Coordinates of N, CA and C and ligand atoms in Angstrom, one line a residue:
X863 N 100.9 75.2 124.2 CA 100.7 75.2 125.7 C 101.9 74.7 126.4
X864 N 102.3 75.3 127.5 CA 103.5 74.9 128.2 C 103.1 74.1 129.4
X865 N 103.7 72.9 129.6 CA 103.5 72.1 130.8 C 104.8 71.9 131.5
X866 N 104.8 72.1 132.8 CA 106.0 71.8 133.6 C 105.7 70.6 134.5
X867 N 106.4 69.5 134.3 CA 106.1 68.3 135.0 C 107.5 67.6 135.4
X868 N 107.3 66.6 136.3 CA 108.5 65.9 136.7 C 109.2 65.2 135.5
X869 N 110.5 65.2 135.5 CA 111.3 64.5 134.5 C 111.1 63.0 134.5
X870 N 110.9 62.4 133.4 CA 110.7 60.9 133.3 C 111.9 60.3 132.6
X871 N 112.1 59.0 132.8 CA 113.2 58.3 132.1 C 113.1 58.5 130.6
X872 N 111.9 58.5 130.1 CA 111.8 58.6 128.6 C 112.2 60.0 128.1
X873 N 112.3 61.0 129.0 CA 112.7 62.3 128.6 C 114.3 62.4 128.3
X874 N 115.0 61.5 128.9 CA 116.4 61.7 129.0 C 117.2 61.8 127.7
X875 N 116.8 61.1 126.7 CA 117.5 61.2 125.4 C 117.5 62.7 124.9
X876 N 116.3 63.3 124.9 CA 116.1 64.6 124.5 C 116.8 65.6 125.4
X877 N 116.7 65.4 126.7 CA 117.3 66.3 127.7 C 118.9 66.3 127.4
X878 N 119.4 65.1 127.3 CA 120.9 65.0 127.0 C 121.3 65.7 125.7
X879 N 120.4 65.6 124.7 CA 120.6 66.2 123.4 C 120.7 67.8 123.6
X880 N 119.7 68.3 124.3 CA 119.7 69.8 124.6 C 121.0 70.2 125.4
X881 N 121.3 69.4 126.4 CA 122.4 69.7 127.3 C 123.7 69.7 126.4
X882 N 123.9 68.8 125.5 CA 125.1 68.7 124.7 C 125.2 69.9 123.8
X883 N 124.1 70.4 123.3 CA 124.1 71.5 122.4 C 124.5 72.8 123.1
X884 N 124.2 72.9 124.4 CA 124.4 74.2 125.2 C 125.7 74.2 125.9
X885 N 126.1 73.1 126.6 CA 127.2 73.2 127.5 C 128.5 72.6 127.0
X886 N 129.6 73.2 127.3 CA 130.9 72.7 126.9 C 131.3 71.5 127.7
X887 N 130.8 71.3 128.9 CA 131.1 70.1 129.6 C 129.7 69.5 130.1
X888 N 129.0 68.9 129.1 CA 127.6 68.5 129.4 C 127.5 67.3 130.3
X889 N 126.4 67.2 131.1 CA 126.1 66.0 131.8 C 125.7 65.0 130.7
X890 N 126.0 63.7 130.9 CA 125.6 62.7 130.0 C 124.2 62.2 130.3
X891 N 123.6 61.5 129.4 CA 122.3 60.9 129.6 C 122.4 60.0 130.9
X892 N 123.5 59.2 131.1 CA 123.6 58.4 132.2 C 123.7 59.2 133.5
X893 N 124.4 60.3 133.4 CA 124.5 61.2 134.6 C 123.2 61.7 135.0
X894 N 122.3 62.1 134.1 CA 121.0 62.5 134.4 C 120.2 61.3 135.0
X895 N 120.3 60.2 134.4 CA 119.6 59.0 134.8 C 119.9 58.6 136.2
X896 N 121.2 58.6 136.6 CA 121.6 58.3 137.9 C 121.0 59.3 138.9
X897 N 121.1 60.6 138.5 CA 120.7 61.6 139.4 C 119.2 61.6 139.6
X898 N 118.5 61.3 138.6 CA 117.0 61.2 138.6 C 116.5 60.1 139.6
X899 N 117.3 59.0 139.7 CA 116.9 57.9 140.5 C 117.0 58.2 142.0
X900 N 117.8 59.2 142.4 CA 118.0 59.5 143.8 C 116.8 60.1 144.4
X901 N 116.5 59.8 145.7 CA 115.3 60.3 146.3 C 115.5 61.7 146.8
X902 N 116.7 62.2 146.8 CA 117.0 63.6 147.3 C 117.1 64.6 146.1
X903 N 116.8 64.2 144.9 CA 116.8 65.1 143.8 C 115.4 65.3 143.3
X904 N 115.2 66.5 142.6 CA 114.0 66.7 141.9 C 114.3 67.4 140.5
X905 N 113.8 66.8 139.5 CA 114.1 67.3 138.1 C 112.7 67.6 137.4
X906 N 112.6 68.7 136.8 CA 111.4 69.1 136.1 C 111.7 69.3 134.6
X907 N 110.8 69.0 133.8 CA 110.9 69.1 132.3 C 109.8 70.1 131.8
X908 N 110.2 71.0 130.9 CA 109.2 71.9 130.3 C 108.8 71.3 128.9
X909 N 107.6 71.1 128.8 CA 107.1 70.5 127.5 C 106.1 71.4 126.8
X910 N 106.4 71.7 125.6 CA 105.6 72.6 124.8 C 105.1 71.9 123.5
X911 N 103.8 71.8 123.4 CA 103.2 71.1 122.2 C 103.8 69.7 122.0
X912 N 104.0 69.0 123.2 CA 104.5 67.7 123.1 C 106.0 67.5 123.0
X913 N 106.8 68.6 122.9 CA 108.2 68.5 122.7 C 108.9 69.1 123.9
X914 N 110.0 68.5 124.4 CA 110.8 69.0 125.5 C 111.6 70.2 125.1
X915 N 111.4 71.3 125.8 CA 112.2 72.6 125.4 C 113.1 73.0 126.5
X916 N 113.0 72.4 127.7 CA 113.9 72.8 128.8 C 113.8 71.9 130.0
X917 N 114.6 72.1 131.0 CA 114.6 71.3 132.2 C 115.4 72.0 133.2
X918 N 115.1 71.6 134.5 CA 115.9 72.1 135.6 C 115.9 71.0 136.7
X919 N 116.8 71.2 137.6 CA 116.9 70.2 138.7 C 117.6 70.7 139.9
X920 N 117.4 70.0 141.0 CA 118.1 70.3 142.2 C 118.3 69.1 143.1
X921 N 119.3 69.3 144.0 CA 119.7 68.2 144.9 C 119.5 68.7 146.3
X922 N 118.8 68.0 147.1 CA 118.4 68.5 148.4 C 119.3 67.8 149.5
X923 N 119.7 68.6 150.5 CA 120.3 68.1 151.7 C 119.7 68.8 152.9
X924 N 118.8 68.1 153.6 CA 118.0 68.6 154.7 C 117.2 69.8 154.2
X925 N 117.4 71.0 154.8 CA 116.6 72.1 154.4 C 117.3 73.0 153.3
X926 N 118.4 72.5 152.8 CA 119.1 73.2 151.7 C 119.0 72.4 150.4
X927 N 119.1 73.2 149.3 CA 119.1 72.5 148.0 C 120.1 73.3 147.1
X928 N 120.8 72.5 146.3 CA 121.6 73.1 145.2 C 120.9 72.9 143.9
X929 N 120.7 74.0 143.2 CA 120.2 73.9 141.9 C 121.3 73.5 140.9
X930 N 121.2 72.4 140.3 CA 122.3 71.8 139.6 C 122.2 72.0 138.1
X931 N 121.0 72.1 137.6 CA 120.8 72.2 136.1 C 119.7 73.2 135.8
X932 N 119.9 74.1 134.8 CA 118.8 74.9 134.3 C 119.2 75.1 132.8
X933 N 118.3 74.8 131.9 CA 118.5 75.0 130.5 C 117.2 75.1 129.7
X934 N 117.2 76.0 128.7 CA 116.1 76.1 127.8 C 116.7 76.0 126.4
X935 N 116.2 75.2 125.5 CA 116.8 75.2 124.1 C 116.8 76.6 123.5
X936 N 117.8 76.8 122.7 CA 118.0 78.2 122.2 C 116.8 78.8 121.5
X937 N 116.1 78.1 120.7 CA 115.0 78.7 119.9 C 113.8 79.0 120.7
X938 N 113.7 78.5 122.0 CA 112.6 78.7 122.8 C 112.8 79.7 123.9
X939 N 113.9 80.4 123.9 CA 114.3 81.3 125.0 C 113.5 82.6 124.9
X940 N 113.4 83.3 126.0 CA 112.8 84.6 126.1 C 111.3 84.6 126.1
X941 N 110.7 83.4 126.5 CA 109.3 83.3 126.6 C 108.8 83.0 128.0
X942 N 109.8 83.1 129.0 CA 109.4 82.9 130.4 C 109.5 81.5 130.8
X943 N 110.0 80.6 130.0 CA 110.0 79.1 130.3 C 110.9 78.8 131.5
X944 N 112.1 79.4 131.6 CA 113.0 79.1 132.7 C 112.4 79.6 134.0
X945 N 111.9 80.8 133.9 CA 111.3 81.4 135.1 C 110.1 80.5 135.6
X946 N 109.3 80.0 134.7 CA 108.2 79.2 135.2 C 108.7 77.9 135.8
X947 N 109.7 77.3 135.1 CA 110.2 76.0 135.6 C 110.8 76.2 137.0
X948 N 111.6 77.3 137.2 CA 112.2 77.5 138.5 C 111.2 77.8 139.5
X949 N 110.2 78.6 139.2 CA 109.2 78.9 140.2 C 108.5 77.6 140.7
X950 N 108.3 76.7 139.7 CA 107.6 75.4 140.1 C 108.6 74.6 140.9
X951 N 109.9 74.6 140.6 CA 110.9 73.9 141.4 C 110.9 74.5 142.8
X952 N 110.9 75.8 142.9 CA 111.0 76.4 144.3 C 109.7 76.1 145.1
X953 N 108.6 76.1 144.4 CA 107.3 75.8 145.0 C 107.3 74.3 145.6
X954 N 107.8 73.4 144.7 CA 107.8 72.0 145.2 C 108.9 71.8 146.3
X955 N 110.0 72.6 146.2 CA 111.0 72.6 147.2 C 110.5 73.0 148.5
X956 N 109.6 74.0 148.5 CA 109.1 74.5 149.8 C 108.2 73.4 150.4
X957 N 107.5 72.7 149.6 CA 106.7 71.6 150.1 C 107.6 70.5 150.8
X958 N 108.8 70.4 150.3 CA 109.8 69.4 150.8 C 110.5 70.0 152.0
X959 N 110.2 71.2 152.4 CA 110.9 71.8 153.6 C 112.2 72.5 153.3
X960 N 112.4 72.8 152.0 CA 113.7 73.5 151.7 C 113.5 75.0 151.9
X961 N 114.5 75.6 152.7 CA 114.4 77.0 153.0 C 115.6 77.8 152.4
X962 N 116.5 77.1 151.8 CA 117.7 77.8 151.3 C 118.2 77.1 150.0
X963 N 118.4 77.9 149.0 CA 118.9 77.4 147.7 C 120.2 78.0 147.4
X964 N 121.1 77.2 146.8 CA 122.4 77.7 146.4 C 122.7 77.3 145.0
X965 N 123.4 78.1 144.2 CA 123.8 77.7 142.9 C 125.1 78.4 142.4
X966 N 125.7 77.9 141.4 CA 126.8 78.5 140.8 C 126.5 78.9 139.4
X967 N 127.0 80.0 139.0 CA 126.8 80.5 137.6 C 128.0 81.2 137.1
X968 N 128.3 81.0 135.8 CA 129.4 81.6 135.2 C 129.3 83.1 135.3
X969 N 130.4 83.8 135.7 CA 130.5 85.2 135.9 C 129.8 86.0 134.7
X970 N 130.2 85.6 133.5 CA 129.7 86.3 132.3 C 128.3 85.9 131.8
X971 N 127.6 85.0 132.5 CA 126.3 84.5 132.0 C 125.2 85.5 132.5
X972 N 125.1 86.6 131.8 CA 124.2 87.7 132.3 C 122.8 87.2 132.3
X973 N 122.4 86.4 131.3 CA 121.0 86.0 131.2 C 120.6 85.2 132.5
X974 N 121.4 84.2 132.8 CA 121.1 83.4 134.0 C 121.2 84.2 135.3
X975 N 122.2 85.1 135.4 CA 122.3 85.8 136.6 C 121.1 86.7 136.8
X976 N 120.6 87.3 135.7 CA 119.4 88.2 135.8 C 118.2 87.3 136.2
X977 N 118.1 86.1 135.6 CA 117.0 85.2 135.9 C 117.0 84.9 137.4
X978 N 118.1 84.5 137.9 CA 118.2 84.1 139.4 C 117.9 85.3 140.3
X979 N 118.4 86.5 139.9 CA 118.1 87.7 140.6 C 116.6 88.0 140.7
X980 N 116.0 87.8 139.5 CA 114.5 88.0 139.5 C 113.8 87.1 140.4
X981 N 114.3 85.9 140.6 CA 113.7 84.9 141.5 C 114.1 85.1 143.0
X982 N 114.9 86.1 143.3 CA 115.3 86.4 144.6 C 116.6 85.9 145.1
X983 N 117.4 85.5 144.2 CA 118.8 85.0 144.5 C 119.7 86.2 144.6
X984 N 120.7 86.1 145.5 CA 121.7 87.2 145.7 C 123.1 86.6 145.6
X985 N 124.0 87.5 145.1 CA 125.4 87.1 145.0 C 126.0 87.0 146.4
X986 N 126.6 85.9 146.7 CA 127.3 85.8 148.0 C 128.8 85.6 147.9
X987 N 129.3 85.3 146.8 CA 130.7 85.1 146.7 C 131.1 84.7 145.3
X988 N 132.4 84.6 145.1 CA 133.0 84.2 143.8 C 134.0 83.0 144.0
X989 N 133.9 82.0 143.2 CA 134.9 81.0 143.2 C 135.8 81.2 142.0
X990 N 137.0 81.5 142.3 CA 138.0 81.9 141.2 C 138.3 80.6 140.4
X991 N 138.2 80.8 139.1 CA 138.6 79.8 138.1 C 137.9 78.5 138.3
X992 N 136.6 78.5 138.7 CA 135.8 77.4 139.0 C 135.5 76.6 137.7
X993 N 135.2 77.3 136.6 CA 134.8 76.6 135.4 C 136.0 76.4 134.4
X994 N 135.8 75.4 133.6 CA 136.8 75.1 132.5 C 136.1 75.3 131.2
X995 N 136.9 75.3 130.1 CA 136.4 75.3 128.7 C 135.2 76.3 128.5
X996 N 135.4 77.6 128.6 CA 136.6 78.3 128.9 C 136.7 78.5 130.4
X997 N 138.0 78.8 130.9 CA 138.1 79.1 132.3 C 137.4 80.3 132.6
X998 N 136.7 80.3 133.8 CA 135.9 81.5 134.2 C 135.6 81.3 135.7
X999 N 135.4 82.5 136.3 CA 135.0 82.4 137.7 C 133.5 82.0 137.8
X1000 N 133.2 81.5 139.0 CA 131.8 81.2 139.3 C 131.3 82.2 140.3
X1001 N 130.1 82.7 140.1 CA 129.4 83.5 141.1 C 128.5 82.5 141.9
X1002 N 128.6 82.6 143.2 CA 127.7 81.8 144.0 C 126.5 82.6 144.4
X1003 N 125.3 82.1 144.2 CA 124.1 82.8 144.5 C 123.3 82.0 145.5
X1004 N 122.6 82.7 146.4 CA 121.8 82.1 147.4 C 120.5 82.7 147.5
X1005 N 119.5 81.9 147.8 CA 118.1 82.5 148.1 C 117.7 81.8 149.4
X1006 N 117.4 82.7 150.4 CA 116.9 82.2 151.7 C 115.4 82.3 151.8
Ligands
COA1675 C1 119.4 81.2 131.2 C2 118.2 80.5 130.5 C3 117.9 79.2 131.2 C4 117.0 81.5 130.5 O1 115.9 80.8 129.9 P1 114.7 81.6 129.2 O2 113.5 80.6 129.2 O3 115.0 82.3 128.0 O4 114.4 82.7 130.4 P2 113.0 83.4 130.7 O5 112.4 83.8 129.4 O6 112.2 82.6 131.7 O7 113.5 84.8 131.4 C5 113.2 85.1 132.7 C6 114.1 86.2 133.2 O8 115.5 85.9 133.1 C7 116.2 87.0 132.6 N1 116.8 86.8 131.3 C8 116.5 85.7 130.5 N2 117.2 85.9 129.3 C9 117.9 87.0 129.4 C10 118.8 87.7 128.6 N3 119.2 87.2 127.3 N4 119.4 88.8 129.0 C11 119.1 89.4 130.2 N5 118.2 88.8 131.0 C12 117.6 87.6 130.7 C13 115.3 88.2 132.6 O9 115.3 88.7 134.0 C14 113.9 87.5 132.4 O10 112.9 88.2 132.9 P3 112.2 89.4 132.0 O11 111.8 88.7 130.7 O12 111.0 89.8 132.8 O13 113.2 90.4 131.8 C15 118.6 80.3 129.0 O14 119.2 81.4 128.4 C16 119.6 79.1 128.8 O15 119.3 78.0 128.7 N6 120.9 79.5 128.7 C17 122.0 78.5 128.5 C18 122.1 77.6 129.7 C19 122.4 78.3 131.0 O16 123.1 79.3 131.0 N7 121.9 77.8 132.1 C20 122.2 78.3 133.4 C21 123.5 77.8 133.9 S1 123.8 78.3 135.6

């Protein structure tokens, strides 16, 4: 059974472990911990059979929010986990008065771009050379 709930401090070790496996410039455990403490952020954890398999988070500024993290561990992909997590994030965001979401995604990250499109995000621009390791453009996507 899949449970989507708010991220807790005791999740951070596993979250940082997943992050490190997936991203070339991962957020550290301390980075997540600091972010989690802020009252303008919201982080969710996906838990399946007691184990953390994914997480996502956003940072709010008035009625806008930036989605800062989305990840599902490799072996648990393709089961709708990211979609469920993000739908829950958007639902909770709406309760907080958020009406506009923005995010950046690597140009070549077809899976993530399709995921965001499915959730109603649209491409609004490109940031040339935004990413490092490897260098790549960022697509900026927005959902109003
Ligand atoms: C992107 C990511 C979070 C998707 O997680 P997931 O749990 O496998 O995604 P879901 O099963 O919820 O898929 C939901 C939708 O996303 C899209 N999608 C997901 N994986 C895809 C793939 N490999 N190819 C194309 N579309 C894909 C599809 O539209 C899918 O809907 P569908 O099944 O009806 O076609 C996951 O691949 C991941 O962690 N990638 C590495 C980290 C990353 O890129 N994070 C985003 C950084 S901006």
